[in-house]
């Protein structure tokens, strides 16, 4: 199903994603320079916080949402061998999301929405920021609906057949996103927009934070699932082998979705409006979701080992050297897994109920999530882009060696930038400051780490520019009529003949999620309506 | 459905690891009483100055008849009030924080004194400081364009040298 219209549609999504990405990278470099305080002329809290807000929104909402939609459309049409269902509807979703992005970007860029990407009520941004962000999410719901429809169209046409793993994972992500985005949608529709329009005088920031926490952790899995999908369905084939286990991949995706949803509370560990029992319950759930990631690590590494041995690798570690390290997808998965290991350790510290107090809201936290998001997730987005661009544009990649240099420099830059952040966090540096204004001996110990952080930032910006250069050059090069490349999905080493229905459908899991969500968020949200609370009026910044 | 025996072993190992971490957390929380700040108590942020507890005279370090130490602090853009306090080391201290306006966070670096201060709620943390010294008290949640400048000081005085004076004097040169 590789027709030109479909390719153009998917490329439109991916270009919006990566334009947002490169703009956000330039802001990132400005931010590390500004907050180090080494260049006096740059010191400006208002520019800094406008930049941080825009960087966060572009990276976490715009890049991810558009990339995931484009990726999902491609996976659905190729793995199911069906055209995208209802293209006018799909274009409508794209237009709404893009319109929302522009509507939110204007106040962000002129400093009328410096509320950072988690909004921070009762700080109040310009109303068009909230409406724009909402429209971006609404646009993505069109995508979710199309994925679910295509999933069931295929299932009905192929009864008792296992749904292709790539589509199974993509549909899991669409359902995850519908459930996830409900929390922030409630917050924006019933609290922030009415307050910003003056329809309400006060809102309860405790309730707002709880609703945002509903969204705040599963959104990470929304970003991560395409990367995991690539681990399972592209990597084994590109490395020259087979997928170790198709069934365990499905189990991992189901657990991610089912247990990833009701655990967002650990973002409220340090908050006064929720009781410790609920926090403990969510701490428990948070450790449960480390399980699918550990399973994914095992299955992916086992798949790589199969590939390495098929390529002649011998001995306990000999297979590592025989892997095709010059294939961008293979290199990416190795780099992504390394970042996932370090980021994962940091995450376990964050998730640890009491230990969290040491690192909460310190530079440790951006260190952690830049490893998982900027490292694991984005490295795989690069790999997917390098794989898809030649297929979608019908032109060979402009430069394979530049792609490899780009992936290595991104990995190295991310390691250089996040290591000092972890140390600074343990030394008590808050994460969301624009300068170190504290007249305290302690802060002198922060200086050397700031130098390293700036260096890492520049390496990352250089790498990001290389990436854009490579894909743009690919697209702009003259077409060669004979170049045709098709997407190849990895075969499992044991073919899946039949699956129990619970590994091939989501009806049961949606019911389980509903119950788990009620258990973990029912009382914590309802309590605000049963106790005497006092609202806060909105504040500028 | 087919699961490789090796993968099954790994799954059990992974579950075991998660179980071990959760058990440590549970033992700390339920037996040693180490909990995150979770004191669900509401307060009207707009009327703090009229409340008994957080009226200006009652802020700072207070010792009650049983000898328990409570510190009451108000966070408002862009300062903590009072600007400077002094507490004894190796002694249980209960902090009660409220916000007059927006979200703040408070963190004393190198200690586990950390909490969010959400308007409308009292954030309560009980802790003790093992090492005497001068510590900054930092706002660690974005609260507006002056956020960087929101900080104050705390002196942790060796237990034997600390006198239970009433409020520590507010010094003009805290910055």
XYZ file of C-alpha atoms in Angstrom, chain A residues 158-358:
201
model
C -9.309 -12.309 9.236
C -11.104 -14.128 12.059
C -8.916 -16.169 14.422
C -5.746 -14.785 12.837
C -3.151 -13.095 15.064
C -3.164 -9.358 14.398
C 0.306 -8.379 13.130
C 2.438 -7.423 16.127
C 3.234 -3.944 14.768
C -0.478 -3.121 14.504
C -1.231 -4.728 17.849
C 1.302 -2.400 19.491
C 0.058 0.648 17.582
C -3.550 0.015 18.559
C -2.431 -0.507 22.157
C -0.850 2.926 21.963
C -3.974 4.537 20.496
C -6.101 3.122 23.324
C -3.479 4.120 25.886
C -3.552 7.676 24.544
C -7.366 7.921 24.666
C -7.300 6.875 28.312
C -4.250 8.964 29.161
C -5.271 12.240 27.628
C -8.599 12.235 29.482
C -6.960 13.529 32.679
C -5.391 16.614 31.181
C -8.476 17.143 29.001
C -10.639 17.323 32.150
C -8.192 19.742 33.755
C -8.053 22.047 30.736
C -11.771 21.945 29.877
C -13.222 22.257 33.363
C -10.555 24.251 35.155
C -8.007 26.150 33.062
C -10.060 27.398 30.110
C -12.995 28.572 32.291
C -10.556 30.331 34.636
C -8.632 31.918 31.757
C -11.888 33.161 30.217
C -13.060 34.557 33.535
C -16.048 32.215 33.793
C -14.748 30.986 37.141
C -13.060 32.995 39.889
C -10.980 30.273 41.457
C -9.745 26.767 40.832
C -8.345 24.102 43.100
C -4.668 23.527 42.221
C -4.726 20.253 44.197
C -7.396 18.812 41.917
C -5.619 20.211 38.853
C -2.375 18.520 39.849
C -4.133 15.214 40.474
C -5.804 15.324 37.054
C -2.519 16.167 35.395
C -0.820 13.297 37.244
C -3.376 10.964 35.601
C -1.858 11.971 32.259
C 1.676 12.579 33.325
C 3.138 9.116 33.471
C 1.285 7.114 30.819
C 2.067 9.923 28.349
C 5.654 8.716 28.618
C 4.579 5.288 27.371
C 2.662 6.951 24.532
C 6.003 8.409 23.414
C 7.930 5.216 24.091
C 5.671 2.604 22.457
C 6.701 3.455 18.845
C 10.320 2.988 19.936
C 9.503 -0.355 21.549
C 7.544 -1.280 18.419
C 10.644 -0.608 16.330
C 12.682 -2.730 18.784
C 10.397 -5.668 18.128
C 9.323 -5.361 14.502
C 12.232 -3.676 12.685
C 15.404 -4.334 14.679
C 15.585 -8.159 14.479
C 15.222 -8.079 10.689
C 17.671 -5.202 10.214
C 20.207 -6.977 12.429
C 19.843 -10.071 10.261
C 17.866 -12.360 12.537
C 14.485 -13.183 14.001
C 12.273 -11.881 16.779
C 12.859 -14.030 19.850
C 9.241 -14.044 21.037
C 6.138 -12.539 19.468
C 3.898 -13.557 22.376
C 6.042 -11.988 25.078
C 6.093 -8.774 23.049
C 2.285 -8.713 23.209
C 2.392 -9.409 26.939
C 4.837 -6.515 27.410
C 2.631 -4.081 25.471
C -0.484 -5.138 27.360
C 1.189 -4.701 30.751
C 2.555 -1.311 29.680
C -0.917 -0.132 28.778
C -2.862 -1.731 31.628
C -0.457 -0.912 34.477
C 1.105 2.159 32.906
C -2.202 3.998 33.106
C -3.075 4.032 36.792
C 0.320 4.965 38.227
C 0.829 8.646 37.480
C 0.599 9.495 41.146
C 4.285 9.144 41.819
C 4.551 12.654 40.380
C 2.617 13.721 43.508
C 4.858 12.035 46.098
C 5.868 15.419 47.508
C 2.371 16.938 47.302
C 0.316 17.703 50.407
C -3.146 17.083 48.920
C -2.932 13.299 48.667
C -2.556 10.819 51.516
C 0.398 8.484 51.937
C -1.626 5.275 51.476
C -2.502 6.234 47.905
C 1.077 7.185 47.202
C 2.250 3.783 48.461
C -0.305 2.019 46.277
C 0.964 3.900 43.252
C 4.575 3.211 44.215
C 3.662 -0.469 44.034
C 2.095 -0.011 40.581
C 5.097 1.947 39.375
C 7.415 -0.953 40.102
C 5.059 -3.297 38.258
C 5.620 -1.332 35.031
C 9.355 -1.868 35.250
C 8.435 -5.469 34.335
C 7.470 -4.967 30.652
C 10.609 -2.913 30.113
C 12.772 -5.668 31.607
C 10.974 -8.204 29.380
C 11.520 -5.954 26.361
C 15.230 -5.690 27.160
C 15.499 -9.474 27.346
C 13.573 -10.188 24.143
C 15.389 -7.520 22.122
C 18.837 -8.577 23.309
C 17.948 -12.221 22.652
C 16.852 -11.235 19.120
C 20.163 -9.444 18.612
C 22.022 -12.518 19.845
C 20.199 -14.695 17.307
C 21.223 -12.222 14.588
C 24.829 -12.110 15.783
C 25.107 -15.909 15.866
C 23.508 -16.238 12.428
C 26.207 -13.877 11.236
C 28.905 -16.172 12.603
C 29.434 -14.834 16.112
C 30.850 -17.444 18.505
C 31.278 -17.698 22.250
C 29.582 -15.886 25.097
C 30.090 -12.354 23.742
C 31.415 -12.978 20.235
C 27.989 -12.320 18.690
C 28.115 -8.674 19.744
C 31.022 -7.897 17.430
C 29.388 -9.576 14.439
C 26.231 -7.458 14.633
C 25.856 -4.999 11.738
C 26.943 -1.926 13.700
C 26.828 0.158 10.521
C 23.100 -0.409 10.066
C 21.442 2.668 11.639
C 18.605 0.600 13.114
C 20.966 -1.886 14.761
C 23.283 0.820 16.073
C 20.286 2.757 17.367
C 18.847 -0.119 19.344
C 22.179 -0.712 21.083
C 22.568 2.979 21.956
C 18.901 3.250 22.954
C 19.131 0.241 25.280
C 22.254 1.662 26.958
C 20.418 4.927 27.610
C 17.401 2.962 28.842
C 19.555 1.144 31.404
C 20.969 4.361 32.897
C 17.687 6.246 32.645
C 15.884 3.262 34.126
C 18.110 3.211 37.211
C 17.374 6.888 37.739
C 13.694 6.139 37.312
C 13.774 3.465 40.006
C 15.259 6.053 42.380
C 12.519 8.551 41.463
C 9.862 5.888 41.921
C 11.130 4.974 45.374
C 8.536 6.585 47.586
C 10.913 7.939 50.271
C 14.173 8.327 48.318
C 12.326 10.628 45.944
C 12.576 13.439 48.519
C 16.318 13.789 47.817
